[in-house]
PDB file of C-alpha atoms in Angstrom:
ATOM      1  CA  MET A   1     -23.218  29.163  10.465  1.00 48.00           C
ATOM      2  CA  SER A   2     -22.293  28.793   6.824  1.00 51.00           C
ATOM      3  CA  LEU A   3     -22.533  25.511   5.040  1.00 50.00           C
ATOM      4  CA  HIS A   4     -18.767  25.497   4.634  1.00 57.00           C
ATOM      5  CA  ASN A   5     -18.172  25.630   8.524  1.00 58.00           C
ATOM      6  CA  ARG A   6     -21.031  23.402   9.590  1.00 61.00           C
ATOM      7  CA  ALA A   7     -20.024  20.242  11.294  1.00 61.00           C
ATOM      8  CA  ILE A   8     -21.218  17.010   9.824  1.00 69.00           C
ATOM      9  CA  ASP A   9     -23.725  15.188  12.028  1.00 70.00           C
ATOM     10  CA  TYR A  10     -23.979  11.454  11.801  1.00 74.00           C
ATOM     11  CA  THR A  11     -26.711   9.158  13.153  1.00 74.00           C
ATOM     12  CA  ASP A  12     -24.025   7.053  14.823  1.00 75.00           C
ATOM     13  CA  LYS A  13     -20.373   6.739  15.600  1.00 81.00           C
ATOM     14  CA  ASP A  14     -17.731   4.070  15.938  1.00 83.00           C
ATOM     15  CA  ALA A  15     -17.821   2.595  19.536  1.00 87.00           C
ATOM     16  CA  PHE A  16     -14.698   1.889  21.590  1.00 92.00           C
ATOM     17  CA  ILE A  17     -15.593  -0.444  24.387  1.00 94.00           C
ATOM     18  CA  ASN A  18     -13.581  -1.242  27.378  1.00 92.00           C
ATOM     19  CA  ARG A  19     -10.114  -1.990  26.037  1.00 94.00           C
ATOM     20  CA  THR A  20      -8.586  -0.834  29.370  1.00 94.00           C
ATOM     21  CA  LYS A  21      -6.562  -4.057  29.903  1.00 95.00           C
ATOM     22  CA  GLU A  22      -5.206  -4.022  26.419  1.00 96.00           C
ATOM     23  CA  LEU A  23      -4.311  -0.310  26.669  1.00 97.00           C
ATOM     24  CA  ASN A  24      -2.624  -0.780  30.045  1.00 97.00           C
ATOM     25  CA  ASP A  25      -0.613  -3.811  28.722  1.00 97.00           C
ATOM     26  CA  LEU A  26       0.586  -1.759  25.738  1.00 97.00           C
ATOM     27  CA  ALA A  27       1.468   1.148  27.974  1.00 96.00           C
ATOM     28  CA  ASN A  28       3.553  -1.078  30.292  1.00 97.00           C
ATOM     29  CA  TRP A  29       5.187  -2.644  27.259  1.00 97.00           C
ATOM     30  CA  ILE A  30       6.195   0.640  25.734  1.00 97.00           C
ATOM     31  CA  LYS A  31       7.773   1.850  29.023  1.00 95.00           C
ATOM     32  CA  ARG A  32      10.298  -1.043  28.877  1.00 96.00           C
ATOM     33  CA  LYS A  33      13.590  -0.891  27.024  1.00 95.00           C
ATOM     34  CA  PRO A  34      13.140  -2.137  23.435  1.00 96.00           C
ATOM     35  CA  ASN A  35      13.948  -5.805  23.454  1.00 96.00           C
ATOM     36  CA  GLU A  36      11.421  -7.594  21.151  1.00 96.00           C
ATOM     37  CA  ILE A  37       9.005  -7.153  18.300  1.00 95.00           C
ATOM     38  CA  LEU A  38       5.354  -7.019  19.380  1.00 96.00           C
ATOM     39  CA  PHE A  39       2.997  -8.814  17.112  1.00 94.00           C
ATOM     40  CA  ILE A  40      -0.634  -7.823  17.603  1.00 95.00           C
ATOM     41  CA  TYR A  41      -2.945 -10.517  16.185  1.00 92.00           C
ATOM     42  CA  GLY A  42      -6.626 -11.375  16.225  1.00 91.00           C
ATOM     43  CA  PRO A  43      -9.637 -11.987  14.057  1.00 89.00           C
ATOM     44  CA  LYS A  44     -10.470  -9.588  11.179  1.00 86.00           C
ATOM     45  CA  SER A  45     -12.424  -6.510  12.429  1.00 86.00           C
ATOM     46  CA  SER A  46     -11.713  -7.278  16.079  1.00 91.00           C
ATOM     47  CA  GLY A  47     -10.541  -3.763  16.702  1.00 91.00           C
ATOM     48  CA  LYS A  48      -6.755  -3.882  16.269  1.00 93.00           C
ATOM     49  CA  THR A  49      -6.412  -0.739  14.133  1.00 90.00           C
ATOM     50  CA  THR A  50      -8.757   1.259  16.473  1.00 92.00           C
ATOM     51  CA  LEU A  51      -6.883   0.006  19.500  1.00 95.00           C
ATOM     52  CA  LEU A  52      -3.554   1.087  18.031  1.00 94.00           C
ATOM     53  CA  ALA A  53      -5.069   4.571  17.222  1.00 92.00           C
ATOM     54  CA  LYS A  54      -6.273   4.961  20.782  1.00 95.00           C
ATOM     55  CA  PHE A  55      -2.901   3.795  22.180  1.00 96.00           C
ATOM     56  CA  ILE A  56      -1.150   6.359  20.119  1.00 94.00           C
ATOM     57  CA  GLU A  57      -3.662   9.021  21.217  1.00 94.00           C
ATOM     58  CA  PHE A  58      -3.542   8.224  24.891  1.00 93.00           C
ATOM     59  CA  HIS A  59       0.039   7.060  25.516  1.00 94.00           C
ATOM     60  CA  LEU A  60       2.296   8.247  22.623  1.00 93.00           C
ATOM     61  CA  ASN A  61       1.079  11.814  22.122  1.00 89.00           C
ATOM     62  CA  ASP A  62       3.929  13.659  23.791  1.00 86.00           C
ATOM     63  CA  LYS A  63       7.093  15.076  22.510  1.00 87.00           C
ATOM     64  CA  HIS A  64       9.237  12.295  23.790  1.00 91.00           C
ATOM     65  CA  PHE A  65       8.039   9.765  21.173  1.00 94.00           C
ATOM     66  CA  ASN A  66       8.686   9.815  17.391  1.00 92.00           C
ATOM     67  CA  ILE A  67       5.990   7.581  15.790  1.00 92.00           C
ATOM     68  CA  LYS A  68       6.598   6.008  12.468  1.00 88.00           C
ATOM     69  CA  HIS A  69       3.069   4.697  11.938  1.00 85.00           C
ATOM     70  CA  PHE A  70       1.608   3.480   8.665  1.00 80.00           C
ATOM     71  CA  ASN A  71      -1.240   1.281   7.606  1.00 81.00           C
ATOM     72  CA  LEU A  72      -0.274  -0.931   4.631  1.00 79.00           C
ATOM     73  CA  ARG A  73      -3.932  -1.199   3.628  1.00 75.00           C
ATOM     74  CA  GLU A  74      -3.349   2.307   2.137  1.00 71.00           C
ATOM     75  CA  VAL A  75      -0.697   1.339  -0.407  1.00 70.00           C
ATOM     76  CA  LEU A  76       0.057  -1.459  -2.817  1.00 69.00           C
ATOM     77  CA  ILE A  77       3.377  -3.072  -2.138  1.00 72.00           C
ATOM     78  CA  ALA A  78       4.214  -5.802  -4.638  1.00 70.00           C
ATOM     79  CA  ASN A  79       7.949  -5.459  -5.234  1.00 73.00           C
ATOM     80  CA  TYR A  80      11.147  -3.708  -4.032  1.00 73.00           C
ATOM     81  CA  ILE A  81      10.412  -0.325  -5.577  1.00 76.00           C
ATOM     82  CA  ASP A  82       6.927  -0.285  -3.986  1.00 76.00           C
ATOM     83  CA  PHE A  83       8.588  -1.141  -0.730  1.00 74.00           C
ATOM     84  CA  ILE A  84      11.001   1.861  -1.006  1.00 72.00           C
ATOM     85  CA  GLN A  85       8.244   4.209  -1.988  1.00 72.00           C
ATOM     86  CA  ALA A  86       6.206   3.118   1.001  1.00 71.00           C
ATOM     87  CA  PHE A  87       8.952   3.411   3.719  1.00 74.00           C
ATOM     88  CA  PHE A  88      10.897   6.398   2.384  1.00 69.00           C
ATOM     89  CA  GLU A  89       9.677   9.876   1.373  1.00 66.00           C
ATOM     90  CA  VAL A  90      11.613  12.687  -0.330  1.00 60.00           C
ATOM     91  CA  ASP A  91      12.041  15.620   2.040  1.00 55.00           C
ATOM     92  CA  TYR A  92      10.815  18.344  -0.344  1.00 50.00           C
ATOM     93  CA  SER A  93      11.612  21.085   2.263  1.00 50.00           C
ATOM     94  CA  LYS A  94      15.295  20.750   1.289  1.00 49.00           C
ATOM     95  CA  ILE A  95      14.866  21.239  -2.441  1.00 44.00           C
ATOM     96  CA  PRO A  96      13.747  24.262  -4.468  1.00 42.00           C
ATOM     97  CA  LYS A  97       9.995  25.067  -4.462  1.00 43.00           C
ATOM     98  CA  GLU A  98       9.630  24.859  -8.261  1.00 38.00           C
ATOM     99  CA  VAL A  99      10.459  21.048  -8.155  1.00 35.00           C
ATOM    100  CA  LYS A 100       8.336  20.225  -5.179  1.00 38.00           C
ATOM    101  CA  GLN A 101       5.496  17.727  -5.772  1.00 39.00           C
ATOM    102  CA  LYS A 102       2.927  15.735  -3.863  1.00 36.00           C
ATOM    103  CA  SER A 103       2.882  11.971  -3.969  1.00 33.00           C
ATOM    104  CA  GLN A 104      -0.478  10.182  -3.914  1.00 31.00           C
ATOM    105  CA  TYR A 105       0.241   8.592  -0.450  1.00 32.00           C
ATOM    106  CA  SER A 106       2.532  10.544   1.989  1.00 35.00           C
ATOM    107  CA  LEU A 107       3.258   8.100   4.833  1.00 37.00           C
ATOM    108  CA  LYS A 108       6.259  10.221   5.965  1.00 46.00           C
ATOM    109  CA  VAL A 109       8.027   7.271   7.567  1.00 58.00           C
ATOM    110  CA  PHE A 110      11.623   8.243   6.794  1.00 68.00           C
ATOM    111  CA  MET A 111      12.309  11.605   5.118  1.00 66.00           C
ATOM    112  CA  LEU A 112      15.222  11.604   2.845  1.00 65.00           C
ATOM    113  CA  SER A 113      17.006  13.780   0.257  1.00 70.00           C
ATOM    114  CA  LYS A 114      16.022  13.058  -3.360  1.00 71.00           C
ATOM    115  CA  GLU A 115      19.530  11.754  -4.102  1.00 72.00           C
ATOM    116  CA  ILE A 116      19.510   9.212  -1.302  1.00 75.00           C
ATOM    117  CA  LYS A 117      15.997   7.957  -2.230  1.00 70.00           C
ATOM    118  CA  LYS A 118      17.134   7.517  -5.821  1.00 75.00           C
ATOM    119  CA  SER A 119      20.146   5.509  -4.643  1.00 74.00           C
ATOM    120  CA  LEU A 120      17.787   3.289  -2.634  1.00 72.00           C
ATOM    121  CA  GLU A 121      15.709   2.611  -5.733  1.00 72.00           C
ATOM    122  CA  ASN A 122      18.848   1.817  -7.682  1.00 76.00           C
ATOM    123  CA  LYS A 123      19.900  -0.495  -4.977  1.00 74.00           C
ATOM    124  CA  THR A 124      23.314   1.267  -4.540  1.00 70.00           C
ATOM    125  CA  LEU A 125      22.291   1.941  -0.860  1.00 74.00           C
ATOM    126  CA  ASP A 126      21.047  -0.622   1.634  1.00 77.00           C
ATOM    127  CA  PRO A 127      17.613   0.616   2.826  1.00 78.00           C
ATOM    128  CA  PHE A 128      18.139  -0.911   6.252  1.00 80.00           C
ATOM    129  CA  VAL A 129      21.441   0.950   6.707  1.00 83.00           C
ATOM    130  CA  VAL A 130      19.485   4.160   5.862  1.00 80.00           C
ATOM    131  CA  MET A 131      16.778   3.303   8.318  1.00 83.00           C
ATOM    132  CA  LYS A 132      19.178   2.658  11.081  1.00 88.00           C
ATOM    133  CA  LYS A 133      20.979   6.043  10.541  1.00 88.00           C
ATOM    134  CA  GLU A 134      17.567   7.828  10.646  1.00 86.00           C
ATOM    135  CA  LEU A 135      16.645   6.089  13.845  1.00 90.00           C
ATOM    136  CA  GLN A 136      19.956   6.974  15.465  1.00 92.00           C
ATOM    137  CA  LYS A 137      19.314  10.611  14.538  1.00 91.00           C
ATOM    138  CA  ILE A 138      16.022  10.531  16.288  1.00 92.00           C
ATOM    139  CA  VAL A 139      17.524   9.019  19.475  1.00 94.00           C
ATOM    140  CA  LYS A 140      20.269  11.626  19.574  1.00 94.00           C
ATOM    141  CA  LYS A 141      17.512  14.273  19.699  1.00 93.00           C
ATOM    142  CA  GLY A 142      16.247  12.683  22.894  1.00 94.00           C
ATOM    143  CA  LYS A 143      13.200  11.123  21.334  1.00 94.00           C
ATOM    144  CA  ARG A 144      12.088   7.460  21.473  1.00 95.00           C
ATOM    145  CA  PRO A 145      11.355   6.109  18.014  1.00 94.00           C
ATOM    146  CA  VAL A 146       8.315   3.694  17.627  1.00 96.00           C
ATOM    147  CA  ILE A 147       7.693   1.880  14.385  1.00 93.00           C
ATOM    148  CA  ILE A 148       4.050   0.662  13.958  1.00 94.00           C
ATOM    149  CA  ILE A 149       3.148  -1.416  10.931  1.00 90.00           C
ATOM    150  CA  ASP A 150      -0.657  -2.130  10.565  1.00 90.00           C
ATOM    151  CA  GLU A 151      -2.160  -4.634   8.173  1.00 87.00           C
ATOM    152  CA  LEU A 152       1.044  -6.636   7.717  1.00 86.00           C
ATOM    153  CA  GLN A 153      -0.763  -9.040   5.336  1.00 82.00           C
ATOM    154  CA  ALA A 154      -0.580  -6.406   2.638  1.00 78.00           C
ATOM    155  CA  LEU A 155       3.069  -7.431   2.208  1.00 79.00           C
ATOM    156  CA  GLU A 156       1.968 -10.838   1.040  1.00 76.00           C
ATOM    157  CA  ASP A 157       2.322  -9.908  -2.657  1.00 73.00           C
ATOM    158  CA  ILE A 158       6.046  -9.378  -2.016  1.00 70.00           C
ATOM    159  CA  TYR A 159       6.264 -12.776  -0.389  1.00 64.00           C
ATOM    160  CA  MET A 160       4.316 -14.547  -3.141  1.00 64.00           C
ATOM    161  CA  ASN A 161       6.221 -12.772  -5.891  1.00 65.00           C
ATOM    162  CA  GLY A 162       9.393 -14.467  -5.055  1.00 66.00           C
ATOM    163  CA  GLN A 163      10.897 -11.534  -3.012  1.00 68.00           C
ATOM    164  CA  ARG A 164      10.490 -13.092   0.434  1.00 69.00           C
ATOM    165  CA  GLU A 165      14.163 -12.378   1.178  1.00 75.00           C
ATOM    166  CA  LEU A 166      13.249  -8.654   1.392  1.00 76.00           C
ATOM    167  CA  LEU A 167      10.761  -9.457   4.126  1.00 79.00           C
ATOM    168  CA  LYS A 168      13.278 -11.664   5.974  1.00 81.00           C
ATOM    169  CA  GLU A 169      15.729  -8.768   5.836  1.00 82.00           C
ATOM    170  CA  LEU A 170      13.106  -6.383   7.119  1.00 84.00           C
ATOM    171  CA  PHE A 171      12.249  -8.525  10.056  1.00 87.00           C
ATOM    172  CA  ASN A 172      15.927  -9.310  10.767  1.00 87.00           C
ATOM    173  CA  PHE A 173      16.430  -5.470  10.820  1.00 88.00           C
ATOM    174  CA  PHE A 174      13.599  -5.139  13.378  1.00 90.00           C
ATOM    175  CA  VAL A 175      15.312  -7.783  15.486  1.00 93.00           C
ATOM    176  CA  ALA A 176      18.486  -5.867  15.268  1.00 91.00           C
ATOM    177  CA  MET A 177      16.778  -2.626  16.215  1.00 93.00           C
ATOM    178  CA  THR A 178      14.937  -4.109  19.242  1.00 95.00           C
ATOM    179  CA  LYS A 179      16.692  -7.119  20.814  1.00 93.00           C
ATOM    180  CA  GLU A 180      20.266  -6.262  19.838  1.00 93.00           C
ATOM    181  CA  SER A 181      20.633  -2.451  19.730  1.00 94.00           C
ATOM    182  CA  HIS A 182      17.480  -1.558  21.801  1.00 95.00           C
ATOM    183  CA  LEU A 183      17.142   1.394  19.417  1.00 95.00           C
ATOM    184  CA  CYS A 184      13.384   1.523  18.906  1.00 95.00           C
ATOM    185  CA  HIS A 185      10.061  -0.246  19.589  1.00 97.00           C
ATOM    186  CA  VAL A 186       8.462  -2.196  16.868  1.00 96.00           C
ATOM    187  CA  ILE A 187       4.783  -3.066  16.752  1.00 96.00           C
ATOM    188  CA  ILE A 188       3.317  -5.261  13.917  1.00 94.00           C
ATOM    189  CA  ALA A 189      -0.487  -5.829  13.537  1.00 93.00           C
ATOM    190  CA  SER A 190      -2.296  -8.377  11.267  1.00 91.00           C
ATOM    191  CA  SER A 191      -5.452 -10.387  11.119  1.00 87.00           C
ATOM    192  CA  ASP A 192      -3.778 -12.994   8.892  1.00 84.00           C
ATOM    193  CA  GLY A 193      -2.371 -15.449  11.327  1.00 81.00           C
ATOM    194  CA  PHE A 194      -1.224 -17.889   8.603  1.00 78.00           C
ATOM    195  CA  PHE A 195       0.846 -15.191   6.899  1.00 80.00           C
ATOM    196  CA  MET A 196       2.293 -14.103  10.215  1.00 83.00           C
ATOM    197  CA  LYS A 197       3.198 -17.724  11.046  1.00 81.00           C
ATOM    198  CA  ARG A 198       5.063 -18.082   7.681  1.00 79.00           C
ATOM    199  CA  LEU A 199       7.003 -14.892   8.296  1.00 79.00           C
ATOM    200  CA  PHE A 200       7.717 -15.849  11.792  1.00 80.00           C
ATOM    201  CA  GLU A 201       9.200 -19.229  10.746  1.00 79.00           C
ATOM    202  CA  ASP A 202      11.146 -17.822   7.674  1.00 73.00           C
ATOM    203  CA  SER A 203      12.723 -14.981   9.647  1.00 71.00           C
ATOM    204  CA  LYS A 204      13.581 -17.203  12.619  1.00 77.00           C
ATOM    205  CA  LEU A 205      11.828 -14.847  15.053  1.00 84.00           C
ATOM    206  CA  ALA A 206      11.704 -17.290  17.953  1.00 82.00           C
ATOM    207  CA  LYS A 207      12.829 -15.594  21.236  1.00 88.00           C
ATOM    208  CA  THR A 208      12.770 -12.156  19.554  1.00 92.00           C
ATOM    209  CA  SER A 209       9.104 -11.521  19.537  1.00 92.00           C
ATOM    210  CA  LYS A 210       6.014 -11.313  21.776  1.00 92.00           C
ATOM    211  CA  PHE A 211       2.408 -11.986  20.668  1.00 92.00           C
ATOM    212  CA  PHE A 212      -0.522  -9.893  21.770  1.00 94.00           C
ATOM    213  CA  SER A 213      -4.096 -10.943  21.236  1.00 93.00           C
ATOM    214  CA  VAL A 214      -6.933  -8.687  20.436  1.00 94.00           C
ATOM    215  CA  ASP A 215     -10.170 -10.690  20.356  1.00 94.00           C
ATOM    216  CA  TYR A 216     -13.871  -9.882  19.863  1.00 95.00           C
ATOM    217  CA  LEU A 217     -15.741  -8.296  22.787  1.00 95.00           C
ATOM    218  CA  ASN A 218     -16.770 -10.580  25.557  1.00 95.00           C
ATOM    219  CA  GLU A 219     -20.393 -10.989  26.643  1.00 97.00           C
ATOM    220  CA  SER A 220     -20.291  -8.462  29.409  1.00 97.00           C
ATOM    221  CA  ASP A 221     -18.752  -5.678  27.264  1.00 97.00           C
ATOM    222  CA  THR A 222     -21.089  -6.494  24.380  1.00 97.00           C
ATOM    223  CA  LYS A 223     -24.187  -6.256  26.474  1.00 98.00           C
ATOM    224  CA  TYR A 224     -22.961  -3.042  28.096  1.00 97.00           C
ATOM    225  CA  TRP A 225     -22.568  -1.477  24.728  1.00 97.00           C
ATOM    226  CA  LEU A 226     -26.018  -2.571  23.552  1.00 97.00           C
ATOM    227  CA  ASN A 227     -27.533  -1.260  26.770  1.00 97.00           C
ATOM    228  CA  HIS A 228     -25.848   2.152  26.249  1.00 96.00           C
ATOM    229  CA  LEU A 229     -26.236   2.845  22.500  1.00 95.00           C
ATOM    230  CA  GLU A 230     -26.729   6.672  22.833  1.00 94.00           C
ATOM    231  CA  LYS A 231     -23.637   7.090  25.080  1.00 94.00           C
ATOM    232  CA  GLU A 232     -21.316   4.705  23.158  1.00 95.00           C
ATOM    233  CA  SER A 233     -22.651   4.978  19.575  1.00 94.00           C
ATOM    234  CA  LEU A 234     -24.646   8.184  19.509  1.00 93.00           C
ATOM    235  CA  ILE A 235     -27.714   6.175  18.550  1.00 93.00           C
ATOM    236  CA  LYS A 236     -30.756   7.984  19.766  1.00 91.00           C
ATOM    237  CA  GLY A 237     -33.510   6.567  17.463  1.00 90.00           C
ATOM    238  CA  TYR A 238     -34.183   3.360  19.402  1.00 94.00           C
ATOM    239  CA  THR A 239     -33.303   1.210  22.431  1.00 94.00           C
ATOM    240  CA  LEU A 240     -32.981  -2.565  22.657  1.00 96.00           C
ATOM    241  CA  THR A 241     -34.932  -4.844  25.063  1.00 96.00           C
ATOM    242  CA  SER A 242     -33.025  -7.333  27.202  1.00 97.00           C
ATOM    243  CA  ASN A 243     -34.368 -10.134  25.046  1.00 97.00           C
ATOM    244  CA  GLN A 244     -33.103  -8.420  21.902  1.00 97.00           C
ATOM    245  CA  ILE A 245     -29.640  -7.845  23.400  1.00 97.00           C
ATOM    246  CA  ASN A 246     -29.502 -11.605  24.298  1.00 97.00           C
ATOM    247  CA  MET A 247     -30.552 -12.453  20.742  1.00 96.00           C
ATOM    248  CA  ILE A 248     -27.714 -10.323  19.231  1.00 96.00           C
ATOM    249  CA  TRP A 249     -25.160 -11.828  21.594  1.00 96.00           C
ATOM    250  CA  LYS A 250     -26.384 -15.392  20.799  1.00 93.00           C
ATOM    251  CA  TYR A 251     -26.207 -15.163  17.024  1.00 92.00           C
ATOM    252  CA  ILE A 252     -23.500 -12.457  16.408  1.00 92.00           C
ATOM    253  CA  GLY A 253     -21.328 -12.590  19.456  1.00 93.00           C
ATOM    254  CA  GLY A 254     -18.780  -9.804  20.041  1.00 94.00           C
ATOM    255  CA  SER A 255     -17.810  -8.851  16.501  1.00 92.00           C
ATOM    256  CA  MET A 256     -17.952  -5.022  16.593  1.00 92.00           C
ATOM    257  CA  PHE A 257     -18.059  -4.820  12.818  1.00 91.00           C
ATOM    258  CA  GLU A 258     -21.061  -7.105  12.509  1.00 92.00           C
ATOM    259  CA  ILE A 259     -22.792  -5.491  15.437  1.00 95.00           C
ATOM    260  CA  SER A 260     -22.227  -1.904  14.194  1.00 94.00           C
ATOM    261  CA  GLY A 261     -23.544  -2.887  10.817  1.00 93.00           C
ATOM    262  CA  LEU A 262     -26.674  -4.373  12.336  1.00 95.00           C
ATOM    263  CA  LEU A 263     -27.228  -1.284  14.600  1.00 95.00           C
ATOM    264  CA  GLY A 264     -26.944   0.907  11.534  1.00 93.00           C
ATOM    265  CA  ASP A 265     -29.541  -1.192   9.681  1.00 93.00           C
ATOM    266  CA  LEU A 266     -31.853  -0.881  12.738  1.00 95.00           C
ATOM    267  CA  ILE A 267     -31.828   2.953  12.552  1.00 92.00           C
ATOM    268  CA  THR A 268     -33.755   2.926   9.370  1.00 90.00           C
ATOM    269  CA  VAL A 269     -36.410   0.548  10.572  1.00 90.00           C
ATOM    270  CA  ALA A 270     -37.046   1.886  14.185  1.00 89.00           C
ATOM    271  CA  THR A 271     -40.557   3.103  14.871  1.00 83.00           C
ATOM    272  CA  GLU A 272     -41.000   5.474  17.746  1.00 79.00           C
ATOM    273  CA  THR A 273     -37.715   4.377  19.468  1.00 81.00           C
ATOM    274  CA  ASP A 274     -38.737   0.739  19.360  1.00 87.00           C
ATOM    275  CA  ILE A 275     -37.531  -2.265  17.368  1.00 93.00           C
ATOM    276  CA  THR A 276     -39.818  -5.274  17.034  1.00 93.00           C
ATOM    277  CA  ASP A 277     -38.369  -8.768  17.669  1.00 94.00           C
ATOM    278  CA  ASN A 278     -39.491  -9.819  14.198  1.00 94.00           C
ATOM    279  CA  VAL A 279     -37.585  -7.090  12.453  1.00 94.00           C
ATOM    280  CA  LEU A 280     -34.450  -7.817  14.480  1.00 96.00           C
ATOM    281  CA  GLU A 281     -34.721 -11.559  13.710  1.00 94.00           C
ATOM    282  CA  MET A 282     -35.132 -10.769  10.006  1.00 94.00           C
ATOM    283  CA  LEU A 283     -32.057  -8.607   9.817  1.00 95.00           C
ATOM    284  CA  ILE A 284     -30.013 -11.203  11.818  1.00 93.00           C
ATOM    285  CA  LEU A 285     -31.189 -13.968   9.508  1.00 90.00           C
ATOM    286  CA  LYS A 286     -30.258 -11.831   6.484  1.00 90.00           C
ATOM    287  CA  ARG A 287     -26.636 -11.411   7.861  1.00 89.00           C
ATOM    288  CA  ILE A 288     -26.509 -15.174   8.581  1.00 84.00           C
ATOM    289  CA  LYS A 289     -27.426 -16.058   4.978  1.00 82.00           C
ATOM    290  CA  GLU A 290     -24.854 -13.653   3.682  1.00 82.00           C
ATOM    291  CA  ASN A 291     -22.128 -15.086   5.865  1.00 76.00           C
ATOM    292  CA  ARG A 292     -23.252 -18.602   5.008  1.00 72.00           C
ATOM    293  CA  GLY A 293     -22.723 -17.741   1.303  1.00 67.00           C
ATOM    294  CA  ARG A 294     -19.219 -16.580   2.104  1.00 67.00           C
ATOM    295  CA  PHE A 295     -18.431 -19.687   4.000  1.00 64.00           C
ATOM    296  CA  LYS A 296     -19.779 -22.020   1.258  1.00 61.00           C
ATOM    297  CA  ARG A 297     -17.827 -20.278  -1.455  1.00 61.00           C
ATOM    298  CA  TYR A 298     -14.669 -20.502   0.750  1.00 58.00           C
ATOM    299  CA  ALA A 299     -15.285 -24.239   1.410  1.00 57.00           C
ATOM    300  CA  ARG A 300     -15.931 -25.069  -2.263  1.00 60.00           C
ATOM    301  CA  LEU A 301     -12.387 -23.996  -3.081  1.00 56.00           C
ATOM    302  CA  ASN A 302     -11.213 -27.021  -1.197  1.00 60.00           C
ATOM    303  CA  GLN A 303     -13.249 -29.877   0.174  1.00 62.00           C
ATOM    304  CA  LYS A 304     -10.964 -30.199   3.134  1.00 60.00           C
ATOM    305  CA  LYS A 305     -12.053 -26.723   4.252  1.00 58.00           C
ATOM    306  CA  LEU A 306     -15.659 -27.828   4.216  1.00 62.00           C
ATOM    307  CA  PHE A 307     -14.711 -30.797   6.449  1.00 66.00           C
ATOM    308  CA  TYR A 308     -12.947 -28.485   8.865  1.00 60.00           C
ATOM    309  CA  LEU A 309     -15.908 -26.016   8.935  1.00 59.00           C
ATOM    310  CA  LYS A 310     -18.279 -28.900   9.814  1.00 63.00           C
ATOM    311  CA  LYS A 311     -15.864 -30.226  12.417  1.00 60.00           C
ATOM    312  CA  TYR A 312     -15.627 -26.744  13.930  1.00 55.00           C
ATOM    313  CA  SER A 313     -19.461 -26.486  14.070  1.00 56.00           C
ATOM    314  CA  ILE A 314     -19.666 -29.663  16.082  1.00 52.00           C
ATOM    315  CA  SER A 315     -16.782 -28.950  18.579  1.00 50.00           C
ATOM    316  CA  ALA A 316     -17.064 -25.275  19.084  1.00 47.00           C
ATOM    317  CA  CYS A 317     -20.327 -23.798  17.908  1.00 47.00           C
ATOM    318  CA  LYS A 318     -23.149 -26.202  18.421  1.00 45.00           C
ATOM    319  CA  SER A 319     -25.409 -23.326  19.462  1.00 46.00           C
ATOM    320  CA  SER A 320     -24.476 -21.116  16.528  1.00 49.00           C
ATOM    321  CA  ILE A 321     -27.287 -20.735  13.958  1.00 46.00           C
ATOM    322  CA  LEU A 322     -24.690 -19.743  11.388  1.00 48.00           C
ATOM    323  CA  MET A 323     -22.704 -23.031  11.682  1.00 46.00           C
ATOM    324  CA  LYS A 324     -25.999 -24.937  11.715  1.00 46.00           C
ATOM    325  CA  TRP A 325     -26.920 -23.353   8.402  1.00 44.00           C
ATOM    326  CA  ILE A 326     -23.555 -24.365   6.937  1.00 45.00           C
ATOM    327  CA  TRP A 327     -23.913 -27.967   8.224  1.00 42.00           C
ATOM    328  CA  ASN A 328     -27.568 -28.461   7.057  1.00 46.00           C
ATOM    329  CA  HIS A 329     -27.112 -26.715   3.660  1.00 45.00           C
ATOM    330  CA  SER A 330     -23.742 -27.944   2.429  1.00 44.00           C
TER     331      SER A 330
END
């Protein structure tokens, strides 16, 4: 096999652990007539983006769906022009080859003629009128349009730059497309609950939306994963003892991002498929110190935040070594 055709072999892979209930709930929701915006929320790195990708792969991968899926993390949207650039793409198949060009990001949400896109940028056309017409074209072809927006918090710059009316109009448009005209399904995902709450209140989305939580893994799923590293993460260099698995759950919990990072670090220090308790404790403590630094920096911005962090450590996380560090060293 040539070097150009050789597959890349990694020492691990991203795990996707038992989201059966979440996938089933989303599958049941998408089968219903469009009637509400679905907001997917949860802690940062709880697996929302991966869940959406698997949902599309398992349940929306047939010819009956037309998916308008884009991750706002991939683009900078700070004003109206950025908004138009992100949501609308010139259909270069309809213009001469000599003037075709590639944009840096090609989200391919709504494909338009160059003239229409120019009119949108000049504000001589209403972007939401154009969106509705494009969705109606899709429905007439016998397909079911689904708009999926991931990383909603990337729109915060628009909100903070005094253009919050544009976001209000966007969500009012989504209400019209779901609750009123039943034209398409709309899914919005974000880890920024505060920003989502502000948008929800500004756009008066009560009785037009449904909230769907994606949390960290529970204890059972976390321990299953750590007991099946080769199957779920392609990790063959070591296995964990029952005591080590309990240690990881106690101090890290079900955060897949934190656990994945720790498992990756352990690959480099494993000796003959074994990990010593001392090495594991050292790596966990290193992560605790790093997180403690982030918490303390966050708290220093506002003393009230430090008060709430300490209050949280008492009421919710008495056994958490991370919160004890914050309490004892602040």
